[in-house]
Structure formats: structure tokens, C-alpha cells
Coordinates of C-alpha atoms in Angstrom, one line a residue:
X1 CA 5.7 2.4 19.0
X2 CA 4.2 3.0 15.5
X3 CA 1.4 0.8 14.4
X4 CA -0.1 0.4 10.9
X5 CA -3.4 -1.4 10.5
X6 CA -4.7 -2.3 7.1
X7 CA -8.4 -2.8 6.2
X8 CA -10.6 -3.1 3.1
X9 CA -9.5 -6.4 1.6
X10 CA -11.8 -9.1 0.5
X11 CA -13.1 -11.3 -2.3
X12 CA -14.1 -9.7 -5.6
X13 CA -14.7 -10.7 -9.2
X14 CA -12.3 -9.8 -11.9
X15 CA -12.9 -6.2 -13.2
X16 CA -14.2 -5.0 -9.9
X17 CA -12.6 -2.5 -7.5
X18 CA -11.4 -2.3 -3.9
X19 CA -10.1 0.5 -1.7
X20 CA -7.6 -0.4 0.9
X21 CA -7.0 1.8 4.0
X22 CA -4.1 1.9 6.4
X23 CA -4.5 3.7 9.7
X24 CA -1.4 4.9 11.5
X25 CA -1.0 5.5 15.2
X26 CA 1.9 6.3 17.6
X27 CA 3.7 9.1 15.8
X28 CA 2.9 12.1 13.6
X29 CA 1.5 10.7 10.4
X30 CA 2.7 13.6 8.2
X31 CA 6.3 12.8 9.1
X32 CA 6.3 9.6 7.1
X33 CA 6.4 8.7 3.4
X34 CA 3.8 5.9 3.0
X35 CA 3.4 3.0 0.7
X36 CA 2.0 -0.4 -0.2
X37 CA 3.6 -3.8 -1.0
X38 CA 2.0 -7.1 -1.8
X39 CA 3.0 -10.8 -1.7
X40 CA 1.2 -13.2 -4.0
X41 CA 1.1 -17.0 -3.3
X42 CA 4.5 -18.6 -4.0
X43 CA 6.2 -15.2 -4.9
X44 CA 8.4 -12.6 -3.3
X45 CA 7.0 -9.4 -1.9
X46 CA 6.9 -6.7 -4.5
X47 CA 6.5 -2.9 -4.3
X48 CA 3.2 -1.4 -5.4
X49 CA 3.1 2.3 -4.7
X50 CA 4.4 5.1 -2.4
X51 CA 3.4 8.7 -1.6
X52 CA 5.6 11.5 -0.1
X53 CA 5.0 13.2 3.2
X54 CA 3.3 16.1 1.6
X55 CA 1.4 14.0 -0.9
X56 CA 2.9 15.9 -3.8
X57 CA 4.9 13.0 -5.2
X58 CA 3.8 9.5 -6.0
X59 CA 5.6 6.5 -7.5
X60 CA 4.2 3.2 -8.9
X61 CA 5.3 -0.1 -10.2
X62 CA 5.0 0.3 -14.0
X63 CA 2.5 -2.5 -14.5
X64 CA 0.1 -1.0 -12.0
X65 CA 0.0 2.6 -13.3
X66 CA -3.4 3.6 -14.4
X67 CA -5.2 0.9 -12.3
X68 CA -4.0 1.7 -8.8
X69 CA -3.9 5.1 -7.1
X70 CA -2.3 5.9 -3.8
X71 CA -3.5 8.9 -1.7
X72 CA -3.3 10.1 1.9
X73 CA -5.5 12.1 4.3
X74 CA -3.2 13.5 7.0
X75 CA -6.2 14.7 9.1
X76 CA -7.3 11.1 9.4
X77 CA -3.8 9.6 9.7
X78 CA -4.7 7.3 6.9
X79 CA -3.2 6.2 3.5
X80 CA -5.4 4.6 0.8
X81 CA -4.9 2.4 -2.2
X82 CA -7.6 2.5 -4.8
X83 CA -7.5 -0.6 -7.0
X84 CA -9.6 -0.7 -10.2
X85 CA -10.0 -3.3 -12.9
X86 CA -8.7 -6.0 -10.6
X87 CA -7.2 -9.2 -12.1
X88 CA -6.7 -12.6 -10.7
X89 CA -3.0 -11.9 -10.8
X90 CA -3.6 -9.2 -8.2
X91 CA -4.5 -11.8 -5.6
X92 CA -2.1 -11.3 -2.7
X93 CA -1.7 -10.1 0.9
X94 CA -1.3 -6.3 0.7
X95 CA 0.9 -4.6 3.3
X96 CA 1.1 -1.0 4.3
X97 CA 4.5 0.5 5.1
X98 CA 6.1 3.7 6.4
X99 CA 9.5 5.4 6.1
X100 CA 11.1 8.3 7.8
X101 CA 13.4 8.8 4.8
X102 CA 11.1 9.2 1.8
X103 CA 9.6 7.2 -1.0
X104 CA 12.8 6.0 -2.5
X105 CA 14.1 4.5 0.7
X106 CA 10.7 3.0 1.4
X107 CA 10.9 0.8 -1.7
X108 CA 13.9 -1.1 -0.2
X109 CA 13.8 -0.6 3.6
X110 CA 10.6 0.6 5.2
X111 CA 10.8 1.4 8.9
X112 CA 7.4 0.0 9.8
X113 CA 5.0 -2.6 8.5
X114 CA 1.4 -3.5 8.9
X115 CA 0.1 -7.0 9.3
X116 CA -1.5 -7.2 5.9
X117 CA -5.0 -7.6 4.4
X118 CA -6.0 -10.3 2.0
X119 CA -7.2 -9.4 -1.5
X120 CA -8.6 -12.3 -3.6
X121 CA -9.7 -11.8 -7.2
X122 CA -11.7 -14.6 -8.8
X123 CA -12.0 -15.1 -12.6

């Protein structure tokens, strides 16, 4: 069993920042590409960002480049999402995901999902 547990969500004002964390247990963390998705109220789940097993390659949804940064710490079995200059449109449940098959496959069919953490941005 592989478990992903997100933390760090909350209520913030527009323009503020949050750092989300996802702790992974059950398997070797370095064996997975990791990523983040989000689901806003009334909308479909959308891809946010992903990072390769080595941490050497990252991909982002174009609209989030420059504001969001994904990183990982293999010693702590944790992946992070730094979110700056938050907007009300960023309000969503944010989900951590993992894939055995790399960042490209993660965008369409992750192998594992976390339960999500709520991010609410007020105007």
C-alpha cells in the first residue's frame, strides 16, 4: 500500500502565499514521479505541476508558471508545492499524486492519489 497525505492548506487573502506538503509512505519515494492536481468548485480536476524521480525535470500548467513551484525532498519522502501571489481563482481542493511511469503519464493516469487539502483564497 502506498499512501499520500497532503497538508498545508487553509484560508488566505489574495496575494498571499501557501506551501503545500505531501508525505508519502509505503514504497520508495524516489521511485515515483510526483505531482499536484486541483479541483475548483463546479469544475473538472486539472493538472497543476509534476516533478521527475530525480527532481531534474518539472512541468507546469502554463497559467501557473512563475507563481507555483514544485520541489521534492527524497530524504523526507515529501513533495512540496509553493504557491505565491494567490488569487481567488486558485480556490480548490489540491491533490497530491504519484506515478511509476514518469511525469507525462502522471498528467493523465496517476497510480496513487492523496485525499486532498482545501485552499481558499478570499478577495
